[in-house]
GROMACS .gro file of N, CA and C in nm:
model
  360
    1MET      N    1  13.103  -1.816   4.697
    1MET     CA    2  13.116  -1.961   4.666
    1MET      C    3  13.242  -1.987   4.685
    2PRO      N    4  13.298  -2.066   4.791
    2PRO     CA    5  13.425  -2.107   4.749
    2PRO      C    6  13.489  -2.162   4.663
    3PRO      N    7  13.594  -2.141   4.650
    3PRO     CA    8  13.689  -2.229   4.501
    3PRO      C    9  13.698  -2.357   4.498
    4ASP      N   10  13.676  -2.422   4.610
    4ASP     CA   11  13.661  -2.565   4.593
    4ASP      C   12  13.515  -2.630   4.537
    5LYS      N   13  13.416  -2.533   4.570
    5LYS     CA   14  13.265  -2.575   4.534
    5LYS      C   15  13.272  -2.528   4.386
    6ARG      N   16  13.320  -2.427   4.369
    6ARG     CA   17  13.283  -2.383   4.201
    6ARG      C   18  13.381  -2.488   4.144
    7ARG      N   19  13.523  -2.520   4.166
    7ARG     CA   20  13.586  -2.612   4.091
    7ARG      C   21  13.495  -2.747   4.051
    8PHE      N   22  13.455  -2.798   4.171
    8PHE     CA   23  13.397  -2.916   4.195
    8PHE      C   24  13.228  -2.913   4.064
    9LEU      N   25  13.186  -2.815   4.095
    9LEU     CA   26  13.057  -2.777   3.998
    9LEU      C   27  13.081  -2.786   3.875
   10TRP      N   28  13.177  -2.697   3.832
   10TRP     CA   29  13.247  -2.713   3.705
   10TRP      C   30  13.280  -2.809   3.659
   11ALA      N   31  13.345  -2.927   3.730
   11ALA     CA   32  13.410  -3.041   3.689
   11ALA      C   33  13.270  -3.145   3.658
   12ALA      N   34  13.172  -3.121   3.731
   12ALA     CA   35  13.035  -3.187   3.746
   12ALA      C   36  12.962  -3.179   3.620
   13VAL      N   37  12.954  -3.026   3.610
   13VAL     CA   38  12.889  -3.002   3.459
   13VAL      C   39  12.951  -3.045   3.341
   14LYS      N   40  13.110  -3.023   3.347
   14LYS     CA   41  13.147  -3.071   3.221
   14LYS      C   42  13.177  -3.193   3.173
   15TYR      N   43  13.172  -3.320   3.289
   15TYR     CA   44  13.121  -3.431   3.286
   15TYR      C   45  12.976  -3.488   3.266
   16ALA      N   46  12.899  -3.410   3.292
   16ALA     CA   47  12.760  -3.446   3.240
   16ALA      C   48  12.741  -3.415   3.111
   17VAL      N   49  12.802  -3.268   3.063
   17VAL     CA   50  12.797  -3.236   2.919
   17VAL      C   51  12.852  -3.355   2.853
   18LEU      N   52  12.968  -3.410   2.926
   18LEU     CA   53  13.040  -3.470   2.825
   18LEU      C   54  12.959  -3.618   2.805
   19THR      N   55  12.900  -3.645   2.906
   19THR     CA   56  12.801  -3.798   2.897
   19THR      C   57  12.708  -3.801   2.852
   20VAL      N   58  12.639  -3.660   2.831
   20VAL     CA   59  12.494  -3.614   2.723
   20VAL      C   60  12.556  -3.614   2.599
   21ALA      N   61  12.669  -3.572   2.571
   21ALA     CA   62  12.713  -3.557   2.419
   21ALA      C   63  12.746  -3.713   2.383
   22GLY      N   64  12.823  -3.783   2.484
   22GLY     CA   65  12.846  -3.917   2.437
   22GLY      C   66  12.713  -3.982   2.415
   23PHE      N   67  12.634  -3.989   2.462
   23PHE     CA   68  12.516  -4.085   2.421
   23PHE      C   69  12.425  -4.039   2.343
   24LEU      N   70  12.447  -3.908   2.316
   24LEU     CA   71  12.385  -3.852   2.178
   24LEU      C   72  12.464  -3.884   2.043
   25LEU      N   73  12.583  -3.897   2.092
   25LEU     CA   74  12.657  -3.918   1.987
   25LEU      C   75  12.639  -4.077   1.922
   26PHE      N   76  12.595  -4.185   2.052
   26PHE     CA   77  12.586  -4.302   2.048
   26PHE      C   78  12.473  -4.345   1.961
   27ARG      N   79  12.356  -4.269   1.980
   27ARG     CA   80  12.232  -4.233   1.931
   27ARG      C   81  12.213  -4.223   1.774
   28LEU      N   82  12.293  -4.112   1.749
   28LEU     CA   83  12.336  -4.087   1.618
   28LEU      C   84  12.397  -4.176   1.542
   29CYS      N   85  12.498  -4.227   1.600
   29CYS     CA   86  12.587  -4.353   1.515
   29CYS      C   87  12.507  -4.470   1.520
   30SER      N   88  12.437  -4.528   1.617
   30SER     CA   89  12.354  -4.652   1.625
   30SER      C   90  12.247  -4.632   1.476
   31VAL      N   91  12.193  -4.501   1.445
   31VAL     CA   92  12.103  -4.503   1.369
   31VAL      C   93  12.173  -4.504   1.223
   32LEU      N   94  12.279  -4.449   1.238
   32LEU     CA   95  12.339  -4.437   1.078
   32LEU      C   96  12.414  -4.582   1.054
   33ALA      N   97  12.432  -4.647   1.156
   33ALA     CA   98  12.494  -4.796   1.142
   33ALA      C   99  12.375  -4.885   1.104
   34TRP      N  100  12.252  -4.838   1.147
   34TRP     CA  101  12.153  -4.935   1.133
   34TRP      C  102  12.098  -4.931   0.995
   35ARG      N  103  12.116  -4.812   0.939
   35ARG     CA  104  12.069  -4.806   0.816
   35ARG      C  105  12.144  -4.838   0.683
   36GLU      N  106  12.298  -4.864   0.719
   36GLU     CA  107  12.398  -4.893   0.648
   36GLU      C  108  12.427  -5.013   0.657
   37ARG      N  109  12.385  -5.116   0.789
   37ARG     CA  110  12.358  -5.261   0.798
   37ARG      C  111  12.239  -5.318   0.759
   38GLY      N  112  12.128  -5.239   0.783
   38GLY     CA  113  11.987  -5.312   0.745
   38GLY      C  114  11.965  -5.407   0.892
   39TYR      N  115  12.001  -5.391   0.998
   39TYR     CA  116  11.979  -5.454   1.109
   39TYR      C  117  12.050  -5.394   1.203
   40PHE      N  118  12.003  -5.422   1.358
   40PHE     CA  119  12.024  -5.354   1.493
   40PHE      C  120  12.141  -5.422   1.514
   41ALA      N  121  12.256  -5.330   1.557
   41ALA     CA  122  12.383  -5.399   1.624
   41ALA      C  123  12.438  -5.327   1.685
   42VAL      N  124  12.503  -5.342   1.804
   42VAL     CA  125  12.606  -5.263   1.841
   42VAL      C  126  12.748  -5.263   1.831
   43GLY      N  127  12.820  -5.159   1.770
   43GLY     CA  128  12.942  -5.203   1.713
   43GLY      C  129  13.037  -5.097   1.786
   44ALA      N  130  13.117  -5.043   1.721
   44ALA     CA  131  13.169  -4.942   1.767
   44ALA      C  132  13.129  -4.778   1.785
   45GLU      N  133  13.026  -4.792   1.798
   45GLU     CA  134  12.947  -4.673   1.802
   45GLU      C  135  12.950  -4.686   1.934
   46ALA      N  136  12.944  -4.782   2.021
   46ALA     CA  137  12.946  -4.817   2.180
   46ALA      C  138  13.063  -4.710   2.245
   47PHE      N  139  13.150  -4.721   2.180
   47PHE     CA  140  13.277  -4.648   2.224
   47PHE      C  141  13.256  -4.476   2.271
   48ALA      N  142  13.143  -4.431   2.180
   48ALA     CA  143  13.102  -4.275   2.209
   48ALA      C  144  13.071  -4.279   2.386
   49LEU      N  145  13.005  -4.373   2.413
   49LEU     CA  146  12.958  -4.390   2.554
   49LEU      C  147  13.072  -4.366   2.663
   50LEU      N  148  13.201  -4.390   2.616
   50LEU     CA  149  13.310  -4.375   2.679
   50LEU      C  150  13.383  -4.224   2.683
   51LEU      N  151  13.263  -4.148   2.613
   51LEU     CA  152  13.342  -4.016   2.590
   51LEU      C  153  13.408  -3.943   2.708
   52PRO      N  154  13.313  -3.967   2.843
   52PRO     CA  155  13.392  -3.869   2.983
   52PRO      C  156  13.508  -3.943   2.995
   53LEU      N  157  13.530  -4.076   2.986
   53LEU     CA  158  13.623  -4.173   3.028
   53LEU      C  159  13.759  -4.118   2.976
   54VAL      N  160  13.747  -4.155   2.820
   54VAL     CA  161  13.868  -4.106   2.722
   54VAL      C  162  13.910  -3.968   2.752
   55TYR      N  163  13.770  -3.854   2.776
   55TYR     CA  164  13.858  -3.723   2.814
   55TYR      C  165  13.929  -3.702   2.934
   56TYR      N  166  13.882  -3.748   3.049
   56TYR     CA  167  13.956  -3.787   3.153
   56TYR      C  168  14.083  -3.826   3.171
   57VAL      N  169  14.132  -3.947   3.082
   57VAL     CA  170  14.220  -4.012   3.081
   57VAL      C  171  14.339  -3.937   2.997
   58CYS      N  172  14.251  -3.867   2.893
   58CYS     CA  173  14.367  -3.796   2.799
   58CYS      C  174  14.407  -3.651   2.861
   59SER      N  175  14.317  -3.582   2.937
   59SER     CA  176  14.375  -3.483   3.006
   59SER      C  177  14.426  -3.511   3.137
   60SER      N  178  14.423  -3.592   3.187
   60SER     CA  179  14.548  -3.638   3.327
   60SER      C  180  14.668  -3.692   3.247
   61VAL      N  181  14.673  -3.755   3.149
   61VAL     CA  182  14.826  -3.782   3.079
   61VAL      C  183  14.879  -3.644   3.033
   62ILE      N  184  14.788  -3.555   2.999
   62ILE     CA  185  14.851  -3.425   2.947
   62ILE      C  186  14.896  -3.341   3.049
   63VAL      N  187  14.811  -3.339   3.136
   63VAL     CA  188  14.840  -3.273   3.271
   63VAL      C  189  14.978  -3.301   3.333
   64GLY      N  190  14.984  -3.453   3.352
   64GLY     CA  191  15.061  -3.534   3.437
   64GLY      C  192  15.219  -3.490   3.360
   65LEU      N  193  15.250  -3.522   3.203
   65LEU     CA  194  15.351  -3.444   3.122
   65LEU      C  195  15.370  -3.312   3.173
   66VAL      N  196  15.286  -3.240   3.143
   66VAL     CA  197  15.328  -3.065   3.165
   66VAL      C  198  15.400  -3.060   3.301
   67GLN      N  199  15.343  -3.135   3.404
   67GLN     CA  200  15.375  -3.128   3.503
   67GLN      C  201  15.551  -3.140   3.545
   68ILE      N  202  15.544  -3.277   3.482
   68ILE     CA  203  15.689  -3.365   3.464
   68ILE      C  204  15.784  -3.246   3.429
   69ALA      N  205  15.722  -3.187   3.290
   69ALA     CA  206  15.836  -3.115   3.219
   69ALA      C  207  15.884  -2.958   3.319
   70ARG      N  208  15.776  -2.938   3.361
   70ARG     CA  209  15.775  -2.809   3.456
   70ARG      C  210  15.890  -2.834   3.555
   71GLN      N  211  15.848  -2.954   3.642
   71GLN     CA  212  15.918  -2.991   3.762
   71GLN      C  213  16.073  -3.042   3.737
   72SER      N  214  16.073  -3.092   3.629
   72SER     CA  215  16.246  -3.167   3.600
   72SER      C  216  16.261  -3.160   3.445
   73PRO      N  217  16.261  -3.066   3.399
   73PRO     CA  218  16.289  -3.043   3.258
   73PRO      C  219  16.408  -3.166   3.198
   74GLU      N  220  16.495  -3.159   3.281
   74GLU     CA  221  16.620  -3.256   3.208
   74GLU      C  222  16.577  -3.412   3.215
   75GLU      N  223  16.475  -3.427   3.314
   75GLU     CA  224  16.422  -3.558   3.326
   75GLU      C  225  16.317  -3.598   3.214
   76PHE      N  226  16.250  -3.488   3.170
   76PHE     CA  227  16.149  -3.489   3.064
   76PHE      C  228  16.221  -3.473   2.950
   77GLN      N  229  16.343  -3.416   2.915
   77GLN     CA  230  16.420  -3.428   2.790
   77GLN      C  231  16.464  -3.575   2.781
   78GLU      N  232  16.507  -3.617   2.875
   78GLU     CA  233  16.561  -3.741   2.849
   78GLU      C  234  16.481  -3.835   2.827
   79PHE      N  235  16.365  -3.833   2.871
   79PHE     CA  236  16.226  -3.942   2.835
   79PHE      C  237  16.205  -3.932   2.683
   80CYS      N  238  16.204  -3.754   2.679
   80CYS     CA  239  16.169  -3.761   2.506
   80CYS      C  240  16.274  -3.833   2.408
   81SER      N  241  16.388  -3.817   2.470
   81SER     CA  242  16.476  -3.860   2.355
   81SER      C  243  16.489  -4.014   2.353
   82ASP      N  244  16.466  -4.069   2.510
   82ASP     CA  245  16.440  -4.231   2.471
   82ASP      C  246  16.336  -4.247   2.382
   83VAL      N  247  16.242  -4.209   2.387
   83VAL     CA  248  16.103  -4.235   2.299
   83VAL      C  249  16.155  -4.199   2.160
   84ARG      N  250  16.201  -4.120   2.109
   84ARG     CA  251  16.262  -4.088   1.980
   84ARG      C  252  16.333  -4.200   1.924
   85LYS      N  253  16.451  -4.212   2.013
   85LYS     CA  254  16.543  -4.330   1.958
   85LYS      C  255  16.494  -4.484   1.959
   86GLU      N  256  16.396  -4.486   2.048
   86GLU     CA  257  16.336  -4.654   2.030
   86GLU      C  258  16.220  -4.636   1.943
   87GLY      N  259  16.212  -4.542   1.865
   87GLY     CA  260  16.078  -4.519   1.779
   87GLY      C  261  15.930  -4.529   1.839
   88GLY      N  262  15.926  -4.464   1.973
   88GLY     CA  263  15.793  -4.445   2.013
   88GLY      C  264  15.773  -4.524   2.139
   89ASN      N  265  15.872  -4.627   2.127
   89ASN     CA  266  15.872  -4.680   2.286
   89ASN      C  267  15.982  -4.705   2.342
   90PRO      N  268  16.004  -4.643   2.465
   90PRO     CA  269  16.103  -4.619   2.547
   90PRO      C  270  16.172  -4.769   2.599
   91LYS      N  271  16.098  -4.869   2.645
   91LYS     CA  272  16.155  -4.953   2.677
   91LYS      C  273  16.069  -5.102   2.617
   92PRO      N  274  16.176  -5.194   2.508
   92PRO     CA  275  16.118  -5.309   2.464
   92PRO      C  276  16.043  -5.373   2.523
   93CYS      N  277  15.929  -5.466   2.439
   93CYS     CA  278  15.834  -5.536   2.528
   93CYS      C  279  15.923  -5.653   2.557
   94THR      N  280  15.923  -5.725   2.660
   94THR     CA  281  15.981  -5.843   2.684
   94THR      C  282  15.858  -5.983   2.721
   95TYR      N  283  15.729  -5.942   2.695
   95TYR     CA  284  15.641  -6.022   2.726
   95TYR      C  285  15.631  -6.159   2.621
   96ALA      N  286  15.622  -6.289   2.706
   96ALA     CA  287  15.612  -6.360   2.602
   96ALA      C  288  15.475  -6.444   2.632
   97PRO      N  289  15.412  -6.486   2.533
   97PRO     CA  290  15.280  -6.557   2.574
   97PRO      C  291  15.302  -6.681   2.641
   98PRO      N  292  15.192  -6.724   2.736
   98PRO     CA  293  15.198  -6.843   2.812
   98PRO      C  294  15.208  -6.975   2.723
   99HIS      N  295  15.120  -6.975   2.621
   99HIS     CA  296  15.111  -7.084   2.498
   99HIS      C  297  15.243  -7.119   2.438
  100GLY      N  298  15.362  -7.044   2.424
  100GLY     CA  299  15.464  -7.090   2.344
  100GLY      C  300  15.485  -7.024   2.260
  101ASN      N  301  15.505  -7.057   2.122
  101ASN     CA  302  15.553  -6.972   1.984
  101ASN      C  303  15.433  -6.888   1.951
  102PHE      N  304  15.470  -6.783   2.005
  102PHE     CA  305  15.348  -6.675   1.929
  102PHE      C  306  15.346  -6.652   1.789
  103SER      N  307  15.474  -6.626   1.744
  103SER     CA  308  15.513  -6.571   1.633
  103SER      C  309  15.443  -6.692   1.487
  104SER      N  310  15.460  -6.805   1.536
  104SER     CA  311  15.397  -6.895   1.449
  104SER      C  312  15.261  -6.859   1.371
  105SER      N  313  15.211  -6.803   1.477
  105SER     CA  314  15.030  -6.767   1.454
  105SER      C  315  15.036  -6.685   1.328
  106PHE      N  316  15.131  -6.593   1.316
  106PHE     CA  317  15.132  -6.513   1.238
  106PHE      C  318  15.228  -6.517   1.104
  107SER      N  319  15.271  -6.593   1.081
  107SER     CA  320  15.363  -6.634   0.984
  107SER      C  321  15.282  -6.610   0.837
  108SER      N  322  15.405  -6.575   0.736
  108SER     CA  323  15.376  -6.546   0.622
  108SER      C  324  15.335  -6.658   0.527
  109LYS      N  325  15.398  -6.776   0.581
  109LYS     CA  326  15.379  -6.882   0.493
  109LYS      C  327  15.244  -6.950   0.518
  110PRO      N  328  15.214  -7.040   0.420
  110PRO     CA  329  15.057  -7.103   0.427
  110PRO      C  330  15.107  -7.209   0.519
  111ALA      N  331  14.969  -7.219   0.629
  111ALA     CA  332  14.982  -7.310   0.713
  111ALA      C  333  15.019  -7.452   0.688
  112LYS      N  334  15.035  -7.534   0.532
  112LYS     CA  335  15.067  -7.633   0.543
  112LYS      C  336  15.229  -7.667   0.509
  113ASP      N  337  15.274  -7.537   0.502
  113ASP     CA  338  15.445  -7.514   0.478
  113ASP      C  339  15.486  -7.482   0.600
  114ARG      N  340  15.447  -7.446   0.707
  114ARG     CA  341  15.477  -7.408   0.820
  114ARG      C  342  15.494  -7.521   0.929
  115GLU      N  343  15.609  -7.508   1.025
  115GLU     CA  344  15.639  -7.634   1.096
  115GLU      C  345  15.565  -7.630   1.206
  116GLU      N  346  15.511  -7.712   1.262
  116GLU     CA  347  15.395  -7.701   1.366
  116GLU      C  348  15.483  -7.781   1.511
  117THR      N  349  15.456  -7.663   1.586
  117THR     CA  350  15.516  -7.686   1.710
  117THR      C  351  15.433  -7.753   1.808
  118PRO      N  352  15.504  -7.879   1.896
  118PRO     CA  353  15.388  -7.988   1.960
  118PRO      C  354  15.330  -7.891   2.060
  119LYS      N  355  15.196  -7.950   2.084
  119LYS     CA  356  15.130  -7.860   2.195
  119LYS      C  357  15.141  -7.949   2.325
  120THR      N  358  15.195  -7.862   2.437
  120THR     CA  359  15.216  -7.931   2.559
  120THR      C  360  15.092  -7.920   2.663
   0.00000   0.00000   0.00000
């Protein structure tokens, strides 16, 4: 059997096993959650169905980091030092929410003591 076919079959079997494991884990967690809640509802146990996707994303990130580290160790070291300096975030977030003052929603002051911003 050619190596490409063997690799494809191995990947297909691996993701089929992950899919079945995710489904079985979902069923088990659903039953346990139903017993605890007393009624049927789908909650966080639904994330078990995403097991193949989570595995794929994590393995792709790890493989990518290893490839970068092997191809250009200086660049990888620079990236790691930037991450350490910034406390885990190499570039500060500059996102500004479209509705105005975002921080007022999460103030420690009670709502009656906060200064209200006019809505436009």
